[in-house]
mmCIF file of C-alpha atoms in Angstrom:
data_model
loop_
_atom_site.group_PDB
_atom_site.id
_atom_site.type_symbol
_atom_site.label_atom_id
_atom_site.label_comp_id
_atom_site.label_asym_id
_atom_site.label_seq_id
_atom_site.Cartn_x
_atom_site.Cartn_y
_atom_site.Cartn_z
ATOM 1 C CA MET A 1 170.127 113.114 105.589
ATOM 2 C CA TRP A 2 173.748 115.185 103.725
ATOM 3 C CA LEU A 3 173.035 114.703 100.412
ATOM 4 C CA GLU A 4 169.295 116.247 101.031
ATOM 5 C CA LEU A 5 170.917 119.534 102.548
ATOM 6 C CA GLN A 6 172.292 120.159 99.849
ATOM 7 C CA ILE A 7 169.830 121.394 98.297
ATOM 8 C CA PHE A 8 169.535 124.861 99.966
ATOM 9 C CA GLY A 9 172.698 125.910 98.610
ATOM 10 C CA PHE A 10 176.297 127.162 99.648
ATOM 11 C CA ARG A 11 174.945 130.090 101.682
ATOM 12 C CA ALA A 12 172.510 128.249 103.925
ATOM 13 C CA LEU A 13 175.500 125.447 104.934
ATOM 14 C CA TRP A 14 178.202 127.310 105.568
ATOM 15 C CA SER A 15 177.081 131.287 106.216
ATOM 16 C CA PRO A 16 180.507 132.765 104.891
ATOM 17 C CA TYR A 17 179.536 136.320 106.240
ATOM 18 C CA PHE A 18 179.503 134.693 109.791
ATOM 19 C CA LEU A 19 182.691 132.898 109.255
ATOM 20 C CA LEU A 20 184.166 136.738 108.276
ATOM 21 C CA PHE A 21 182.767 137.040 111.478
ATOM 22 C CA VAL A 22 184.415 135.172 113.733
ATOM 23 C CA LEU A 23 187.121 135.139 111.511
ATOM 24 C CA GLY A 24 187.007 139.112 112.355
ATOM 25 C CA LEU A 25 187.170 137.925 116.375
ATOM 26 C CA ALA A 26 190.205 135.809 116.699
ATOM 27 C CA LEU A 27 191.627 138.399 114.142
ATOM 28 C CA VAL A 28 190.775 141.429 117.406
ATOM 29 C CA TYR A 29 192.007 139.157 119.609
ATOM 30 C CA PHE A 30 195.077 138.421 118.263
ATOM 31 C CA LEU A 31 196.271 142.424 118.302
ATOM 32 C CA ILE A 32 194.782 143.436 121.146
ATOM 33 C CA THR A 33 196.187 140.272 123.146
ATOM 34 C CA GLY A 34 199.389 139.986 121.369
ATOM 35 C CA PRO A 35 201.338 142.524 118.998
ATOM 36 C CA TYR A 36 199.380 145.638 120.562
ATOM 37 C CA ARG A 37 198.861 144.827 123.910
ATOM 38 C CA GLN A 38 200.753 147.707 125.191
ATOM 39 C CA LYS A 39 198.553 150.084 123.117
ATOM 40 C CA PHE A 40 196.297 148.922 125.397
ATOM 41 C CA GLY A 41 198.095 148.630 128.179
ATOM 42 C CA GLY A 42 197.950 144.982 128.599
ATOM 43 C CA GLY A 43 199.937 142.777 131.250
ATOM 44 C CA ASP A 44 201.787 139.719 129.629
ATOM 45 C CA LYS A 45 200.257 137.541 126.614
ATOM 46 C CA PRO A 46 197.905 135.010 127.394
ATOM 47 C CA SER A 47 199.128 131.649 127.668
ATOM 48 C CA LYS A 48 198.906 129.038 125.022
ATOM 49 C CA LYS A 49 196.437 127.495 127.498
ATOM 50 C CA GLN A 50 194.795 130.358 126.574
ATOM 51 C CA GLN A 51 194.450 130.956 122.874
ATOM 52 C CA SER A 52 193.597 127.686 122.378
ATOM 53 C CA MET A 53 190.622 128.782 124.982
ATOM 54 C CA PHE A 54 189.669 131.343 122.790
ATOM 55 C CA TYR A 55 189.960 130.290 119.443
ATOM 56 C CA ILE A 56 188.587 126.782 120.145
ATOM 57 C CA ALA A 57 185.777 128.881 121.660
ATOM 58 C CA LEU A 58 184.673 130.135 117.893
ATOM 59 C CA PHE A 59 185.360 127.509 116.334
ATOM 60 C CA LEU A 60 182.345 126.202 118.329
ATOM 61 C CA LEU A 61 180.510 128.983 117.328
ATOM 62 C CA TYR A 62 180.908 128.599 113.920
ATOM 63 C CA ALA A 63 179.948 124.834 114.217
ATOM 64 C CA VAL A 64 177.431 125.343 115.773
ATOM 65 C CA LYS A 65 175.688 129.487 114.554
ATOM 66 C CA GLY A 66 177.512 128.489 111.081
ATOM 67 C CA SER A 67 178.051 125.107 110.067
ATOM 68 C CA PRO A 68 175.337 123.013 108.153
ATOM 69 C CA ILE A 69 174.419 122.431 112.273
ATOM 70 C CA ASP A 70 173.192 125.889 112.872
ATOM 71 C CA LEU A 71 170.477 124.552 109.506
ATOM 72 C CA LEU A 72 169.533 121.581 111.085
ATOM 73 C CA THR A 73 168.621 122.734 114.346
ATOM 74 C CA HIS A 74 165.255 124.492 112.174
ATOM 75 C CA ILE A 75 164.757 120.995 110.803
ATOM 76 C CA MET A 76 165.556 118.609 114.576
ATOM 77 C CA LEU A 77 165.266 119.548 117.783
ATOM 78 C CA THR A 78 167.996 116.760 119.045
ATOM 79 C CA THR A 79 170.421 119.489 116.863
ATOM 80 C CA HIS A 80 168.959 122.393 118.764
ATOM 81 C CA MET A 81 169.517 121.272 122.261
ATOM 82 C CA MET A 82 173.089 119.898 120.953
ATOM 83 C CA GLN A 83 173.447 123.696 119.692
ATOM 84 C CA MET A 84 172.312 125.198 123.573
ATOM 85 C CA ALA A 85 175.003 123.145 124.851
ATOM 86 C CA ILE A 86 177.703 124.541 122.919
ATOM 87 C CA TYR A 87 176.498 127.794 123.167
ATOM 88 C CA TYR A 88 175.313 128.423 126.089
ATOM 89 C CA LEU A 89 176.807 125.773 127.928
ATOM 90 C CA VAL A 90 180.370 124.883 127.052
ATOM 91 C CA PHE A 91 181.088 128.553 124.813
ATOM 92 C CA PRO A 92 180.903 131.092 127.926
ATOM 93 C CA ILE A 93 183.376 129.411 129.827
ATOM 94 C CA LEU A 94 186.287 128.526 126.979
ATOM 95 C CA ILE A 95 186.055 132.596 126.956
ATOM 96 C CA ILE A 96 186.147 133.358 130.298
ATOM 97 C CA LYS A 97 188.738 131.072 130.560
ATOM 98 C CA GLY A 98 190.425 132.154 127.280
ATOM 99 C CA ILE A 99 190.911 136.817 127.776
ATOM 100 C CA PRO A 100 193.375 137.622 130.210
ATOM 101 C CA LYS A 101 192.803 139.000 133.834
ATOM 102 C CA TRP A 102 194.582 142.277 132.173
ATOM 103 C CA LEU A 103 192.169 142.097 129.442
ATOM 104 C CA TRP A 104 188.549 140.808 131.666
ATOM 105 C CA GLU A 105 189.889 143.824 134.331
ATOM 106 C CA LYS A 106 189.691 146.664 131.463
ATOM 107 C CA ALA A 107 185.951 145.453 130.222
ATOM 108 C CA VAL A 108 184.569 144.739 133.992
ATOM 109 C CA LEU A 109 185.634 146.991 136.269
ATOM 110 C CA ARG A 110 183.954 150.459 134.475
ATOM 111 C CA PRO A 111 181.890 153.089 135.758
ATOM 112 C CA VAL A 112 179.266 151.190 134.772
ATOM 113 C CA ILE A 113 179.795 148.021 134.365
ATOM 114 C CA LYS A 114 180.712 146.690 137.147
ATOM 115 C CA PRO A 115 178.134 147.362 139.839
ATOM 116 C CA ALA A 116 176.418 146.488 137.359
ATOM 117 C CA LEU A 117 177.905 143.401 136.950
ATOM 118 C CA LEU A 118 178.500 142.795 140.830
ATOM 119 C CA PHE A 119 174.605 142.692 140.963
ATOM 120 C CA LEU A 120 173.644 140.165 138.170
ATOM 121 C CA SER A 121 176.414 138.430 139.394
ATOM 122 C CA LYS A 122 175.002 137.800 143.131
ATOM 123 C CA PRO A 123 174.695 133.998 143.310
ATOM 124 C CA LEU A 124 171.054 133.906 143.501
ATOM 125 C CA ILE A 125 170.214 136.504 140.872
ATOM 126 C CA SER A 126 172.669 135.052 138.339
ATOM 127 C CA ILE A 127 171.979 131.594 139.429
ATOM 128 C CA LEU A 128 168.045 132.553 138.371
ATOM 129 C CA LEU A 129 168.299 135.303 135.651
ATOM 130 C CA PHE A 130 170.105 132.151 133.072
ATOM 131 C CA ASN A 131 167.385 129.172 134.351
ATOM 132 C CA THR A 132 164.729 131.807 134.090
ATOM 133 C CA LEU A 133 164.793 132.671 130.720
ATOM 134 C CA PHE A 134 166.380 129.015 129.933
ATOM 135 C CA SER A 135 163.023 127.813 130.043
ATOM 136 C CA LEU A 136 160.672 130.512 129.598
ATOM 137 C CA TYR A 137 162.634 130.241 126.067
ATOM 138 C CA HIS A 138 161.216 126.561 125.852
ATOM 139 C CA LEU A 139 158.199 126.213 126.070
ATOM 140 C CA PRO A 140 156.124 126.133 123.476
ATOM 141 C CA ASP A 141 155.121 129.615 122.377
ATOM 142 C CA ILE A 142 158.549 131.570 123.397
ATOM 143 C CA PHE A 143 159.627 129.085 120.833
ATOM 144 C CA ASN A 144 157.373 129.140 118.489
ATOM 145 C CA PHE A 145 157.679 133.226 119.019
ATOM 146 C CA ALA A 146 161.475 132.620 118.780
ATOM 147 C CA LYS A 147 161.703 131.275 115.729
ATOM 148 C CA SER A 148 158.959 133.001 113.251
ATOM 149 C CA SER A 149 161.405 136.193 113.014
ATOM 150 C CA GLN A 150 165.556 136.688 112.347
ATOM 151 C CA ILE A 151 164.656 140.012 114.879
ATOM 152 C CA ALA A 152 163.168 137.908 118.254
ATOM 153 C CA HIS A 153 165.163 134.824 116.990
ATOM 154 C CA SER A 154 168.956 136.878 117.414
ATOM 155 C CA SER A 155 167.534 138.548 120.351
ATOM 156 C CA ILE A 156 166.202 136.719 122.163
ATOM 157 C CA SER A 157 169.376 134.128 121.610
ATOM 158 C CA VAL A 158 172.053 136.914 123.107
ATOM 159 C CA THR A 159 170.378 137.719 125.383
ATOM 160 C CA ILE A 160 169.890 133.991 127.133
ATOM 161 C CA LEU A 161 173.702 134.118 126.353
ATOM 162 C CA ILE A 162 174.390 136.989 128.225
ATOM 163 C CA ALA A 163 172.378 135.550 131.018
ATOM 164 C CA ALA A 164 174.549 132.600 130.151
ATOM 165 C CA PHE A 165 178.738 134.345 130.459
ATOM 166 C CA ILE A 166 176.439 136.029 133.826
ATOM 167 C CA VAL A 167 175.793 132.672 135.405
ATOM 168 C CA TRP A 168 179.151 131.025 134.460
ATOM 169 C CA TRP A 169 181.627 134.094 135.436
ATOM 170 C CA PRO A 170 181.148 133.742 139.959
ATOM 171 C CA VAL A 171 182.415 130.571 139.700
ATOM 172 C CA LEU A 172 185.492 131.341 136.746
ATOM 173 C CA THR A 173 185.728 134.927 136.666
ATOM 174 C CA PRO A 174 189.761 135.462 137.138
ATOM 175 C CA VAL A 175 188.503 139.266 138.456
ATOM 176 C CA LYS A 176 189.330 139.525 142.278
ATOM 177 C CA GLU A 177 186.391 141.616 143.497
ATOM 178 C CA PHE A 178 183.930 139.306 141.399
ATOM 179 C CA ASN A 179 185.487 135.735 143.281
ATOM 180 C CA ARG A 180 183.530 136.250 146.114
ATOM 181 C CA MET A 181 182.600 132.492 146.693
ATOM 182 C CA PRO A 182 184.326 130.358 148.325
ATOM 183 C CA PRO A 183 184.334 126.706 146.585
ATOM 184 C CA LEU A 184 181.963 124.844 148.699
ATOM 185 C CA GLY A 185 180.028 127.904 147.717
ATOM 186 C CA LYS A 186 180.744 127.269 143.835
ATOM 187 C CA ILE A 187 179.644 123.656 144.167
ATOM 188 C CA PHE A 188 176.628 123.660 145.686
ATOM 189 C CA TYR A 189 175.234 127.030 142.946
ATOM 190 C CA ILE A 190 176.601 124.896 140.072
ATOM 191 C CA PHE A 191 174.646 121.357 142.035
ATOM 192 C CA ALA A 192 171.898 124.308 142.458
ATOM 193 C CA ASN A 193 171.873 125.351 138.682
ATOM 194 C CA GLY A 194 172.470 121.272 137.508
ATOM 195 C CA VAL A 195 168.169 121.273 139.377
ATOM 196 C CA LEU A 196 166.710 124.539 138.007
ATOM 197 C CA ILE A 197 167.589 123.485 134.103
ATOM 198 C CA THR A 198 166.363 120.101 134.927
ATOM 199 C CA PRO A 199 162.539 121.112 134.625
ATOM 200 C CA ALA A 200 162.870 122.680 130.845
ATOM 201 C CA CYS A 201 164.598 119.557 130.146
ATOM 202 C CA VAL A 202 161.945 117.227 132.059
ATOM 203 C CA LEU A 203 159.644 118.909 129.917
ATOM 204 C CA ILE A 204 160.664 117.876 126.699
ATOM 205 C CA ILE A 205 161.083 114.560 127.614
ATOM 206 C CA PHE A 206 157.687 113.164 128.970
ATOM 207 C CA ALA A 207 155.890 114.951 126.921
ATOM 208 C CA ASP A 208 153.471 113.039 125.154
ATOM 209 C CA VAL A 209 152.761 114.827 122.180
ATOM 210 C CA PRO A 210 155.167 117.099 119.829
ATOM 211 C CA LEU A 211 155.162 120.602 121.862
ATOM 212 C CA TYR A 212 156.383 122.344 118.369
ATOM 213 C CA ALA A 213 154.388 124.054 115.797
ATOM 214 C CA THR A 214 158.368 124.636 113.819
ATOM 215 C CA TYR A 215 159.144 120.724 113.925
ATOM 216 C CA SER A 216 155.740 119.655 113.267
ATOM 217 C CA GLN A 217 154.126 122.488 111.100
ATOM 218 C CA ASP A 218 154.641 122.701 107.699
ATOM 219 C CA GLY A 219 153.688 127.031 107.835
ATOM 220 C CA ALA A 220 155.529 126.837 111.154
ATOM 221 C CA TRP A 221 159.093 124.509 109.820
ATOM 222 C CA MET A 222 159.097 126.856 106.593
ATOM 223 C CA GLN A 223 158.912 129.708 108.910
ATOM 224 C CA ALA A 224 161.613 128.779 110.806
ATOM 225 C CA LEU A 225 163.508 128.213 107.447
ATOM 226 C CA ALA A 226 163.962 130.751 106.868
ATOM 227 C CA LEU A 227 166.429 132.173 109.634
ATOM 228 C CA CYS A 228 168.837 130.631 107.626
ATOM 229 C CA VAL A 229 167.695 130.279 103.938
ATOM 230 C CA PRO A 230 167.705 133.094 101.764
ATOM 231 C CA ASN A 231 163.942 133.821 100.542
ATOM 232 C CA ASP A 232 164.983 133.046 96.472
ATOM 233 C CA VAL A 233 166.533 129.414 97.482
ATOM 234 C CA LEU A 234 163.349 128.273 99.749
ATOM 235 C CA GLN A 235 160.692 129.974 97.491
ATOM 236 C CA GLY A 236 161.935 127.470 94.871
ATOM 237 C CA LEU A 237 161.837 124.592 97.706
ATOM 238 C CA THR A 238 158.656 125.485 98.617
ATOM 239 C CA TYR A 239 157.069 121.732 96.840
ATOM 240 C CA ALA A 240 160.171 119.817 96.462
ATOM 241 C CA ILE A 241 160.103 119.747 100.068
ATOM 242 C CA SER A 242 157.999 117.600 102.384
ATOM 243 C CA GLY A 243 158.532 117.906 106.419
ATOM 244 C CA PRO A 244 160.942 117.588 108.714
ATOM 245 C CA GLU A 245 160.655 113.663 108.467
ATOM 246 C CA MET A 246 162.547 114.530 104.638
ATOM 247 C CA PHE A 247 165.711 114.871 106.589
ATOM 248 C CA SER A 248 165.646 112.671 109.957
ATOM 249 C CA PRO A 249 164.996 108.802 110.299
ATOM 250 C CA MET A 250 162.863 109.445 113.128
ATOM 251 C CA THR A 251 159.541 110.680 114.040
ATOM 252 C CA THR A 252 158.628 114.554 115.671
ATOM 253 C CA LEU A 253 157.817 112.802 119.459
ATOM 254 C CA GLU A 254 160.992 110.753 119.082
ATOM 255 C CA ASP A 255 162.960 113.715 118.176
ATOM 256 C CA GLN A 256 161.881 116.163 120.730
ATOM 257 C CA GLN A 257 162.734 112.672 123.171
ATOM 258 C CA LEU A 258 165.838 112.958 122.550
ATOM 259 C CA GLY A 259 166.954 116.416 122.089
ATOM 260 C CA GLY A 260 165.848 116.563 125.548
ATOM 261 C CA ILE A 261 168.296 113.476 126.823
ATOM 262 C CA ILE A 262 170.877 115.407 124.985
ATOM 263 C CA MET A 263 170.332 118.668 126.383
ATOM 264 C CA LYS A 264 170.553 116.649 130.228
ATOM 265 C CA ILE A 265 173.612 114.425 129.594
ATOM 266 C CA SER A 266 175.002 117.458 128.592
ATOM 267 C CA GLN A 267 174.568 119.485 130.837
ATOM 268 C CA GLU A 268 175.225 117.419 133.215
ATOM 269 C CA ILE A 269 178.868 116.082 131.869
ATOM 270 C CA THR A 270 179.624 120.114 131.769
ATOM 271 C CA TYR A 271 178.885 120.956 135.303
ATOM 272 C CA GLY A 272 180.497 118.021 136.173
ATOM 273 C CA VAL A 273 183.721 118.395 134.774
ATOM 274 C CA ILE A 274 183.454 122.109 136.823
ATOM 275 C CA LEU A 275 182.745 120.534 139.816
ATOM 276 C CA ALA A 276 185.399 117.808 140.314
ATOM 277 C CA ARG A 277 186.975 120.863 138.584
ATOM 278 C CA ILE A 278 186.522 123.017 141.728
ATOM 279 C CA PHE A 279 186.381 120.535 144.202
ATOM 280 C CA PHE A 280 189.652 119.749 143.860
ATOM 281 C CA GLY A 281 191.151 122.023 143.091
ATOM 282 C CA TRP A 282 189.749 123.244 146.360
ATOM 283 C CA PHE A 283 191.515 119.947 147.994
ATOM 284 C CA ASN A 284 194.438 120.380 147.655
ATOM 285 C CA ARG A 285 194.664 123.899 148.658
ATOM 286 C CA GLU A 286 193.689 122.916 152.115
ATOM 287 C CA SER A 287 195.606 119.669 152.230
ATOM 288 C CA LEU A 288 199.252 122.288 151.780
ATOM 289 C CA ARG A 289 197.461 124.169 154.357
ATOM 290 C CA ILE A 290 197.635 120.815 157.206
ATOM 291 C CA ASP A 291 201.403 120.431 159.106
ATOM 292 C CA PRO A 292 203.041 117.801 157.876
ATOM 293 C CA LEU A 293 203.745 115.547 160.379
ATOM 294 C CA PRO A 294 207.300 116.158 162.822
ATOM 295 C CA GLU A 295 209.563 113.311 161.726
ATOM 296 C CA ASN A 296 210.156 110.779 165.187
ATOM 297 C CA GLU A 297 213.364 113.263 166.506
ATOM 298 C CA TYR A 298 214.798 108.596 167.712
ATOM 299 C CA SER A 299 214.493 107.354 164.213
#
């Protein structure tokens, strides 16, 4: 597969401009949380763990949106679902945990942002917002439309990403004004998230025909490729590539079913890890509140 992908050229495979953007984000984080944090009224420097989480998040961001993986998302639904799992489930977690509390407070405790985020991060609203947008996005008509132009693709992608941050915010927020859910409430919240995302996965896994024109019809597929392959390169390849089957040993239907399975498994693993951390953290705090047994005065 790798040799076949070389025909799309360096820019399509490695997105150098997006790499510069990601490196710019890393530099801004380093400067604001490091040598220039006093100028921004900052507190302590982020811990090694926080820094690692943030930089890993940026590495994953480039991996799924700037490396050959991004090109493959326009060829195989399996890769698209891998991208979705990292971009919407893992990436927001690492960013929220990687940015220090004082910087989050400066960002969200503002006159307009605070009330808006307080409203949107209400459990019922945040959970419905993300899962509704995610499910609607994977309806065939909307999905094909999103792949039809760069503006539509970028707008929908960023909108769902914002919703992904909002859905994780009530669970992981370091800002006390937003940390309103008890541990048991967070457990039920994550469980409900897992339930609500299931219909979209089921639709894809159990469909007996290819759902998305962008992976099965030549015209729609070439249009989707235009989102990441320069026009001059793509025009020169019009008669050199036959379709997605050229790059995958799977049929379109098998690729679609595997993509749904990967999304569901990735979601279960991510939610399971966060669920376990919340539960054991809560359990340990409750254990510390229990008075130790009195010593036997005759021992």
